[in-house]
Short mmCIF file of C-alpha atoms in Angstrom, two decimals:
data_model
loop_
_atom_site.label_atom_id
_atom_site.label_comp_id
_atom_site.label_asym_id
_atom_site.label_seq_id
_atom_site.Cartn_x
_atom_site.Cartn_y
_atom_site.Cartn_z
CA VAL A 1 13.26 2.33 -5.30
CA ARG A 2 16.38 1.36 -3.45
CA SER A 3 19.08 -1.07 -4.44
CA ALA A 4 19.51 -4.37 -2.66
CA GLU A 5 21.67 -3.96 0.43
CA ASP A 6 23.66 -7.03 -0.39
CA GLU A 7 24.00 -6.11 -4.06
CA PRO A 8 24.32 -2.32 -4.29
CA LEU A 9 24.34 -0.74 -7.73
CA ALA A 10 25.54 2.76 -8.48
CA GLU A 11 22.70 3.36 -10.97
CA ALA A 12 19.92 1.65 -9.05
CA ALA A 13 18.04 4.88 -8.41
CA SER A 14 17.59 5.42 -12.14
CA VAL A 15 15.28 2.39 -12.45
CA PRO A 16 11.66 3.58 -12.40
CA PRO A 17 9.63 2.43 -9.38
CA SER A 18 6.75 1.14 -11.47
CA VAL A 19 5.52 0.65 -15.00
CA VAL A 20 2.13 1.87 -16.16
CA ASP A 21 -0.50 -0.89 -16.33
CA LEU A 22 1.45 -3.35 -14.18
CA ASP A 23 0.44 -4.68 -10.79
CA VAL A 24 3.86 -5.78 -9.56
CA THR A 25 3.74 -3.45 -6.55
CA GLY A 26 0.46 -4.92 -5.35
CA ALA A 27 -1.58 -1.94 -6.54
CA LEU A 28 -3.80 -4.25 -8.55
CA GLN A 29 -4.57 -6.38 -5.51
CA ASP A 30 -5.43 -3.30 -3.47
CA ALA A 31 -7.67 -2.01 -6.22
CA VAL A 32 -9.70 -5.14 -6.92
CA GLY A 33 -9.29 -7.21 -3.77
CA GLY A 34 -7.83 -10.65 -3.30
CA PRO A 35 -4.75 -12.06 -1.55
CA ASN A 36 -1.39 -10.39 -1.81
CA HIS A 37 0.67 -12.53 -4.19
CA LEU A 38 4.03 -11.34 -2.80
CA ALA A 39 4.01 -14.03 -0.14
CA GLY A 40 3.64 -16.83 -2.72
CA ALA A 41 6.02 -19.68 -3.50
CA GLY A 42 8.26 -17.43 -5.55
CA GLY A 43 8.90 -15.05 -2.65
CA GLY A 44 8.11 -12.01 -4.77
CA ASP A 45 7.66 -10.74 -8.32
CA LEU A 46 10.24 -9.95 -10.95
CA LEU A 47 9.64 -7.23 -13.53
CA LEU A 48 11.90 -7.20 -16.57
CA THR A 49 11.25 -4.25 -18.88
CA LEU A 50 12.55 -4.35 -22.44
CA GLU A 51 12.96 -1.35 -24.69
CA LEU A 52 14.54 -0.93 -28.10
CA ALA A 53 16.81 2.06 -27.46
CA VAL A 54 19.09 3.77 -29.95
CA GLY A 55 22.06 1.75 -28.76
CA GLY A 56 20.36 -1.65 -28.65
CA LEU A 57 18.07 -3.63 -26.36
CA MET A 58 17.71 -1.97 -22.94
CA MET A 59 16.76 -4.17 -19.97
CA ASN A 60 15.64 -3.10 -16.48
CA LEU A 61 15.03 -5.59 -13.69
CA VAL A 62 13.07 -4.81 -10.51
CA HIS A 63 12.29 -7.33 -7.77
CA THR A 64 9.31 -6.77 -5.49
CA ARG A 65 9.64 -8.73 -2.24
CA ALA A 66 7.35 -8.92 0.74
CA ASP A 67 10.25 -8.36 3.13
CA ALA A 68 12.05 -5.59 1.24
CA GLY A 69 9.60 -3.76 -0.98
CA MET A 70 10.80 -2.83 -4.45
CA VAL A 71 14.45 -3.61 -5.10
CA ALA A 72 16.14 -2.28 -8.21
CA VAL A 73 18.39 -5.09 -9.34
CA GLY A 74 19.89 -3.11 -12.21
CA LYS A 75 19.78 -2.27 -15.87
CA ALA A 76 21.81 -3.37 -18.86
CA LEU A 77 22.15 -2.59 -22.56
CA ASN A 78 22.72 -5.32 -25.13
CA THR A 79 24.30 -3.42 -28.00
CA GLU A 80 24.15 -6.48 -30.26
CA LEU A 81 20.36 -6.49 -30.52
CA ASP A 82 18.32 -4.02 -32.54
CA LYS A 83 15.17 -4.52 -34.65
CA GLY A 84 17.01 -6.23 -37.48
CA SER A 85 19.06 -8.56 -35.29
CA LEU A 86 16.01 -9.44 -33.17
CA GLN A 87 14.19 -10.50 -36.31
CA THR A 88 17.22 -12.53 -37.39
CA LEU A 89 17.29 -14.16 -33.95
CA LEU A 90 13.63 -15.17 -34.23
CA ALA A 91 14.29 -16.65 -37.68
CA GLN A 92 17.29 -18.59 -36.35
CA ILE A 93 15.24 -20.01 -33.47
CA ARG A 94 12.52 -21.17 -35.85
CA ALA A 95 15.11 -22.74 -38.13
CA GLU A 96 16.63 -24.56 -35.16
CA LEU A 97 13.26 -26.07 -34.31
CA GLY A 98 12.73 -27.05 -37.93
CA ALA A 99 9.72 -27.06 -40.21
CA THR A 100 9.06 -30.81 -39.80
CA PHE A 101 8.81 -30.67 -36.06
CA TYR A 102 6.06 -33.26 -35.64
CA VAL A 103 6.62 -36.15 -38.00
CA SER A 104 5.84 -39.09 -35.71
CA ASP A 105 2.50 -40.67 -34.95
CA VAL A 106 3.28 -39.95 -31.29
CA TRP A 107 1.86 -36.46 -31.83
CA ASN A 108 -1.40 -37.68 -33.40
CA ARG A 109 -3.12 -38.15 -30.06
CA SER A 110 -4.52 -35.91 -27.38
CA SER A 111 -2.45 -37.53 -24.61
CA LEU A 112 1.18 -38.52 -25.01
CA PRO A 113 2.89 -41.82 -24.13
CA PRO A 114 4.63 -42.43 -20.79
CA LEU A 115 8.35 -41.93 -20.41
CA SER A 116 8.95 -45.69 -20.55
CA SER A 117 7.46 -45.95 -24.03
CA ALA A 118 9.79 -46.59 -26.98
CA GLU A 119 7.93 -43.81 -28.80
CA ASN A 120 9.50 -41.39 -26.36
CA GLU A 121 12.54 -41.21 -28.66
CA ASP A 122 10.58 -38.80 -30.85
CA MET A 123 9.68 -36.67 -27.84
CA THR A 124 13.32 -36.68 -26.73
CA ASP A 125 14.36 -35.39 -30.15
CA CYS A 126 11.68 -32.71 -29.85
CA PHE A 127 12.95 -31.67 -26.42
CA GLU A 128 16.55 -31.49 -27.68
CA ARG A 129 15.47 -29.24 -30.53
CA VAL A 130 13.71 -26.91 -28.10
CA ALA A 131 16.70 -26.90 -25.74
CA SER A 132 19.01 -26.08 -28.63
CA ALA A 133 16.76 -23.20 -29.74
CA GLY A 134 16.34 -21.99 -26.16
CA SER A 135 20.11 -22.01 -25.67
CA ILE A 136 20.52 -19.81 -28.75
CA LEU A 137 18.01 -17.34 -27.29
CA ASN A 138 19.83 -17.32 -23.95
CA MET A 139 23.25 -16.73 -25.51
CA ALA A 140 21.96 -13.98 -27.80
CA LEU A 141 20.36 -12.09 -24.91
CA ARG A 142 23.38 -12.45 -22.64
CA ALA A 143 25.86 -11.68 -25.44
CA GLU A 144 28.77 -12.12 -22.99
CA ASN A 145 27.72 -8.77 -21.57
CA ALA A 146 28.62 -8.61 -17.86
CA GLU A 147 25.64 -6.37 -16.96
CA VAL A 148 23.15 -8.58 -18.81
CA VAL A 149 24.71 -11.72 -17.35
CA ARG A 150 24.23 -10.30 -13.85
CA LEU A 151 20.55 -9.59 -14.47
CA PHE A 152 19.92 -13.03 -15.93
CA ASP A 153 21.89 -14.80 -13.20
CA TYR A 154 19.77 -12.95 -10.62
CA ILE A 155 16.61 -14.21 -12.33
CA GLU A 156 18.02 -17.72 -12.46
CA ARG A 157 18.62 -17.76 -8.71
CA GLN A 158 14.92 -17.26 -7.95
CA PRO A 159 12.91 -20.32 -6.94
CA ALA A 160 10.49 -22.15 -9.20
CA GLY A 161 7.08 -20.49 -9.22
CA THR A 162 8.43 -16.93 -9.11
CA ARG A 163 6.26 -14.57 -11.10
CA LEU A 164 8.23 -12.97 -13.93
CA THR A 165 6.59 -10.17 -15.91
CA ILE A 166 8.13 -9.06 -19.19
CA ALA A 167 6.99 -5.50 -19.89
CA THR A 168 7.50 -4.28 -23.44
CA SER A 169 5.93 -2.39 -26.28
CA LYS A 170 7.76 -3.80 -29.31
CA VAL A 171 10.09 -6.58 -28.16
CA PHE A 172 8.40 -9.98 -28.26
CA LEU A 173 10.62 -13.02 -27.76
CA PRO A 174 9.72 -16.64 -26.87
CA PHE A 175 10.99 -16.41 -23.28
CA GLU A 176 9.09 -19.60 -22.44
CA ILE A 177 11.67 -21.71 -24.31
CA LEU A 178 14.70 -19.82 -22.95
CA TYR A 179 17.15 -22.51 -21.76
CA PRO A 180 19.84 -21.11 -19.43
CA HIS A 181 22.51 -23.66 -20.34
CA GLN A 182 24.74 -24.22 -23.33
CA TYR A 183 23.26 -26.98 -25.45
CA SER A 184 23.33 -27.99 -29.11
CA ARG A 185 21.63 -30.93 -30.75
CA ASP A 186 24.48 -30.90 -33.29
CA LEU A 187 26.87 -32.36 -30.72
CA PRO A 188 27.79 -36.05 -31.17
CA PRO A 189 25.54 -38.39 -29.16
CA ASP A 190 28.35 -39.37 -26.78
CA GLU A 191 28.88 -35.71 -25.84
CA ARG A 192 25.16 -34.99 -25.50
CA SER A 193 24.71 -37.95 -23.18
CA GLY A 194 26.68 -36.12 -20.48
CA MET A 195 24.55 -32.98 -20.76
CA SER A 196 20.95 -34.22 -20.78
CA VAL A 197 18.28 -31.56 -20.97
CA LYS A 198 17.20 -30.23 -17.56
CA ARG A 199 13.48 -30.12 -18.22
CA GLY A 200 12.47 -27.93 -15.33
CA ASP A 201 14.99 -25.19 -16.16
CA PHE A 202 13.19 -23.77 -19.19
CA TRP A 203 11.85 -20.36 -18.18
CA GLY A 204 8.32 -21.36 -19.17
CA ALA A 205 8.46 -24.36 -16.85
CA LYS A 206 10.21 -22.59 -13.99
CA PHE A 207 8.62 -19.13 -13.86
CA GLY A 208 5.09 -17.77 -13.92
CA LEU A 209 5.82 -15.84 -17.11
CA GLU A 210 3.55 -13.01 -18.23
CA VAL A 211 4.11 -10.53 -21.04
CA SER A 212 2.50 -7.13 -20.61
CA TYR A 213 2.09 -4.70 -23.47
CA VAL A 214 2.86 -1.20 -22.19
CA GLY A 215 0.97 1.80 -23.49
CA ALA A 216 -2.52 0.66 -24.46
CA GLY A 217 -5.31 1.82 -22.19
CA ASP A 218 -6.08 1.66 -18.49
CA TYR A 219 -5.09 -1.87 -17.45
CA LEU A 220 -6.66 -1.71 -13.99
CA ALA A 221 -9.99 -0.68 -15.49
CA LEU A 222 -9.81 -3.66 -17.87
CA VAL A 223 -9.12 -6.03 -14.97
CA ARG A 224 -12.11 -4.70 -13.03
CA THR A 225 -14.34 -5.07 -16.07
CA HIS A 226 -13.11 -8.61 -16.71
CA ARG A 227 -13.71 -9.69 -13.12
CA VAL A 228 -17.20 -8.29 -12.64
CA ALA A 229 -18.45 -9.66 -15.97
CA PRO A 230 -20.48 -12.89 -15.81
CA ARG A 231 -18.31 -15.87 -16.71
CA LYS A 232 -18.81 -16.64 -20.37
CA VAL A 233 -16.65 -18.46 -22.91
CA SER A 234 -16.81 -18.01 -26.67
CA LEU A 235 -15.44 -21.05 -28.57
CA ASN A 236 -14.50 -20.32 -32.18
CA LEU A 237 -13.51 -23.51 -33.97
CA ASN A 238 -12.12 -24.39 -37.37
CA GLU A 239 -14.16 -27.56 -37.90
CA THR A 240 -12.06 -28.59 -40.91
CA ILE A 241 -9.17 -29.53 -38.56
CA LEU A 242 -9.91 -33.23 -38.22
CA GLY A 243 -6.74 -34.71 -36.78
CA THR A 244 -5.97 -38.42 -37.11
CA GLY A 245 -6.67 -39.74 -33.64
CA SER A 246 -9.53 -40.14 -31.22
CA PRO A 247 -11.11 -38.15 -29.72
CA THR A 248 -11.06 -35.67 -32.60
CA PRO A 249 -10.36 -31.96 -32.01
CA MET A 250 -14.06 -31.17 -32.38
CA GLU A 251 -15.00 -33.90 -29.89
CA ILE A 252 -12.47 -32.49 -27.42
CA HIS A 253 -14.00 -29.04 -27.75
CA ALA A 254 -17.56 -30.38 -27.58
CA LYS A 255 -16.67 -31.99 -24.25
CA LEU A 256 -15.11 -28.72 -23.09
CA ALA A 257 -18.33 -26.85 -23.90
CA ALA A 258 -20.42 -29.46 -22.08
CA ASP A 259 -18.14 -29.35 -19.02
CA LEU A 260 -18.30 -25.56 -18.86
CA LYS A 261 -22.08 -25.53 -19.09
CA GLY A 262 -22.23 -28.31 -16.50
CA ARG A 263 -20.40 -25.99 -14.09
CA ASP A 264 -22.76 -23.06 -14.78
CA VAL A 265 -20.44 -21.20 -17.15
CA ALA A 266 -22.16 -19.70 -20.18
CA CYS A 267 -20.62 -21.00 -23.39
CA GLU A 268 -21.25 -20.17 -27.03
CA SER A 269 -19.71 -22.12 -29.94
CA SER A 270 -19.15 -20.83 -33.46
CA SER A 271 -17.72 -22.49 -36.54
CA GLN A 272 -19.14 -20.35 -39.34
CA CYS A 273 -16.84 -17.77 -40.92
CA ASP A 274 -19.18 -14.79 -40.59
CA GLN A 275 -19.90 -15.52 -36.94
CA MET A 276 -16.25 -15.94 -36.01
CA ARG A 277 -15.12 -12.87 -37.94
CA LYS A 278 -17.79 -10.81 -36.17
CA ILE A 279 -16.58 -12.02 -32.77
CA LEU A 280 -12.89 -11.45 -33.49
CA LEU A 281 -12.95 -8.36 -35.68
CA ALA A 282 -16.08 -6.55 -34.53
CA ALA A 283 -15.92 -7.72 -30.88
CA GLY A 284 -19.38 -9.23 -31.29
CA THR A 285 -19.52 -11.11 -27.99
CA THR A 286 -20.06 -10.46 -24.29
CA ALA A 287 -17.69 -13.30 -23.32
CA ASN A 288 -14.77 -12.61 -21.01
CA LEU A 289 -12.79 -15.49 -22.57
CA VAL A 290 -12.60 -15.77 -26.35
CA TYR A 291 -11.03 -19.04 -27.53
CA VAL A 292 -9.97 -19.63 -31.12
CA TYR A 293 -8.81 -23.02 -32.45
CA CYS A 294 -7.63 -22.75 -36.02
CA HIS A 295 -4.61 -22.73 -38.31
CA GLY A 296 -2.21 -19.78 -38.26
CA SER A 297 0.75 -18.42 -40.17
CA ALA A 298 3.66 -16.26 -39.07
CA ALA A 299 4.48 -12.72 -40.15
CA ASP A 300 6.99 -12.40 -42.97
CA PRO A 301 8.78 -9.04 -42.80
CA GLY A 302 10.52 -9.63 -46.12
CA ALA A 303 7.19 -9.98 -47.89
CA GLY A 304 5.40 -7.42 -45.71
CA SER A 305 2.78 -9.95 -44.56
CA LEU A 306 1.30 -9.98 -41.04
CA GLU A 307 0.27 -12.90 -38.83
CA GLU A 308 -2.89 -14.61 -40.00
CA LEU A 309 -5.60 -16.80 -38.49
CA HIS A 310 -7.25 -19.24 -40.92
CA LEU A 311 -10.72 -19.87 -39.55
CA ASN A 312 -11.58 -22.50 -42.18
CA ASP A 313 -9.90 -24.14 -45.16
CA GLY A 314 -11.13 -21.40 -47.48
CA PRO A 315 -10.63 -17.62 -47.64
CA CYS A 316 -11.80 -16.94 -44.07
CA VAL A 317 -8.71 -15.14 -42.74
CA VAL A 318 -8.21 -12.72 -39.84
CA ARG A 319 -5.24 -10.35 -39.58
CA PRO A 320 -4.29 -7.89 -36.78
CA THR A 321 -5.14 -4.87 -38.89
CA GLY A 322 -8.76 -5.99 -39.26
CA VAL A 323 -9.67 -5.75 -35.56
CA SER A 324 -12.03 -2.78 -35.24
CA GLY A 325 -14.73 -3.43 -32.63
CA GLN A 326 -14.53 -2.58 -28.92
CA TYR A 327 -14.91 -5.49 -26.49
CA ARG A 328 -17.35 -4.88 -23.65
CA ASN A 329 -16.14 -7.32 -21.00
CA ALA A 330 -12.34 -7.13 -21.33
CA PRO A 331 -11.86 -10.73 -22.46
CA ILE A 332 -8.72 -12.81 -22.49
CA VAL A 333 -8.31 -13.83 -26.13
CA PHE A 334 -6.79 -17.31 -26.47
CA LEU A 335 -5.44 -17.91 -29.99
CA ASN A 336 -4.72 -21.64 -30.19
CA ALA A 337 -3.18 -21.39 -33.64
CA CYS A 338 0.35 -21.81 -34.95
CA TYR A 339 2.47 -18.63 -34.75
CA SER A 340 -0.43 -16.53 -33.43
CA GLY A 341 1.82 -14.96 -30.78
CA ALA A 342 4.97 -14.75 -32.89
CA THR A 343 4.91 -11.12 -33.90
CA SER A 344 7.86 -9.35 -35.50
CA PRO A 345 9.72 -6.27 -34.20
CA MET A 346 9.76 -5.04 -37.79
CA PHE A 347 6.00 -4.39 -37.81
CA PHE A 348 3.91 -1.69 -36.17
CA THR A 349 1.11 -3.96 -35.02
CA GLY A 350 0.32 -7.55 -34.03
CA PHE A 351 -2.57 -9.46 -32.49
CA LEU A 352 -1.59 -8.49 -28.95
CA GLU A 353 -1.55 -4.78 -29.69
CA SER A 354 -4.68 -4.91 -31.85
CA PHE A 355 -6.83 -6.74 -29.31
CA ARG A 356 -5.54 -4.67 -26.38
CA ARG A 357 -6.41 -1.44 -28.17
CA LYS A 358 -9.93 -2.77 -28.59
CA GLY A 359 -10.53 -3.55 -24.95
CA ALA A 360 -9.20 -7.10 -24.54
CA LEU A 361 -7.30 -7.79 -21.34
CA GLY A 362 -4.60 -9.65 -23.25
CA LEU A 363 -3.70 -12.79 -25.14
CA ILE A 364 -2.68 -16.37 -24.71
CA ALA A 365 -1.05 -17.37 -27.97
CA THR A 366 1.52 -19.68 -29.53
CA SER A 367 5.01 -18.77 -30.70
CA PHE A 368 5.58 -21.83 -32.92
CA PRO A 369 3.65 -24.64 -34.62
CA VAL A 370 1.76 -27.04 -32.36
CA PRO A 371 0.39 -30.50 -33.24
CA VAL A 372 -3.36 -30.33 -33.81
CA MET A 373 -4.37 -33.26 -31.58
CA PHE A 374 -2.34 -32.41 -28.50
CA GLY A 375 -2.94 -28.70 -29.12
CA ALA A 376 -6.70 -29.22 -28.92
CA GLN A 377 -6.48 -31.03 -25.57
CA PHE A 378 -3.96 -28.61 -24.10
CA GLY A 379 -6.10 -25.70 -25.27
CA ALA A 380 -9.08 -27.17 -23.41
CA ASP A 381 -6.93 -27.59 -20.29
CA VAL A 382 -5.81 -23.95 -20.47
CA VAL A 383 -9.40 -22.76 -20.86
CA ASN A 384 -10.35 -24.67 -17.70
CA GLU A 385 -7.43 -23.04 -15.84
CA CYS A 386 -8.49 -19.60 -17.06
CA VAL A 387 -12.04 -20.12 -15.84
CA PHE A 388 -11.58 -22.16 -12.67
CA GLY A 389 -7.89 -21.84 -11.71
CA THR A 390 -6.37 -19.82 -8.90
CA GLY A 391 -3.27 -17.65 -8.65
CA SER A 392 -1.77 -15.53 -11.39
CA LEU A 393 -2.61 -16.51 -14.95
CA GLY A 394 1.08 -17.00 -15.68
CA GLU A 395 1.39 -19.42 -12.75
CA ARG A 396 -1.67 -21.40 -13.81
CA VAL A 397 -0.23 -21.97 -17.28
CA ARG A 398 3.24 -22.60 -15.81
CA ARG A 399 1.88 -25.47 -13.76
CA LEU A 400 0.46 -27.03 -16.90
CA ARG A 401 3.69 -26.49 -18.83
CA ASN A 402 5.81 -27.93 -16.04
CA SER A 403 3.64 -31.02 -15.59
CA HIS A 404 4.18 -31.86 -19.25
CA ALA A 405 7.84 -30.81 -19.33
CA VAL A 406 8.84 -33.24 -16.60
CA GLN A 407 7.17 -35.96 -18.67
CA GLY A 408 9.31 -35.05 -21.66
CA ASN A 409 6.80 -32.98 -23.66
CA PRO A 410 8.02 -29.47 -24.55
CA VAL A 411 5.04 -28.37 -26.67
CA PRO A 412 3.30 -26.40 -23.87
CA LEU A 413 6.40 -24.16 -23.74
CA PHE A 414 5.20 -22.75 -27.06
CA TYR A 415 2.19 -21.11 -25.38
CA SER A 416 2.77 -17.53 -24.25
CA VAL A 417 0.72 -15.64 -21.64
CA GLN A 418 0.59 -12.06 -22.91
CA CYS A 419 -1.66 -10.89 -20.12
CA GLN A 420 -1.68 -10.17 -16.36
CA LEU A 421 -4.38 -11.48 -14.09
CA SER A 422 -4.47 -12.73 -10.50
CA ASN A 423 -7.29 -14.19 -8.47
#
């Protein structure tokens, strides 16, 4: 690894040339075939590795470019962030978004109103909340640290569509909502009017974001297994989630199943507790995409409780520690449930780690609450992208996020791609 000629760094050589399980150097493409993604719209791939070191949060940034190979941009240490402060940061972000995030009827539909609609005031408030929370995340990570600021400014200069991989073992942050500008919804309206939210600048709308968990199995072998397996989708649905609009969540998912089968994709649907628990905990399926639509709850470090999936309105609950079976076809597990991707740095395990250890390729999950009606439709759209889309998985979901963001809907920014996959 060499440093950029126009931006030399004294410590550039200390940045490792690659990270186990990642395909940022093109090794994955060479191994399984397919086009080289380095010549894409982003002009290369960014790899940001995060590690909780003794002195704080360590960050390494490497840029792989078609014209220059691997370029070590640099490394930086944020001494303000350790396990405890990261957990506090997550709590502050959730508090900024608020517990009553979706209080308007505007969210009780599968498609949202146009920008010209008077109802858009509720969506504007939603976007301002997300921008305010994303600004807090940005400021906390930068921490007025010159080295960190340089790394983040370098990322910011990359064009929309650039693939950005976050490699980590314990640090999980909602990078999708990171907003690289100073913004607060507490400002008086006359001050906010001069600093309207730049919708396309959220990292989840601008970059093809992927989170990769380092240290669990042979990633290339999982990718090969996933790709050679017959296309099959397992839909696991909490049928007690009724919603208040039309079509209902179950009707949306019934149409999804019919569309998949109509395009020669095998599809199985489950709504019974025992069936769904077998699929999720005992890996009782040959699907290479496992979709779960249900309620979820966040981890609470103070109480010692882990994330939970509520598969019905009774005692049918799944936690990360219950995953025991070994998946055969390296599925992507899509948890369309509130907080399903919002793990805590204070715990030793989460859904991402648990499913990866049991042979899943990775997760798509949510960091915050999502409205049930829109969440059902967006979940169906993501499933279609996973099965039929092209490009990296992060880019496929980014396109969906961005299409909604420019219309004033920030909810898709709450979906995190904790997986690497390219066509």
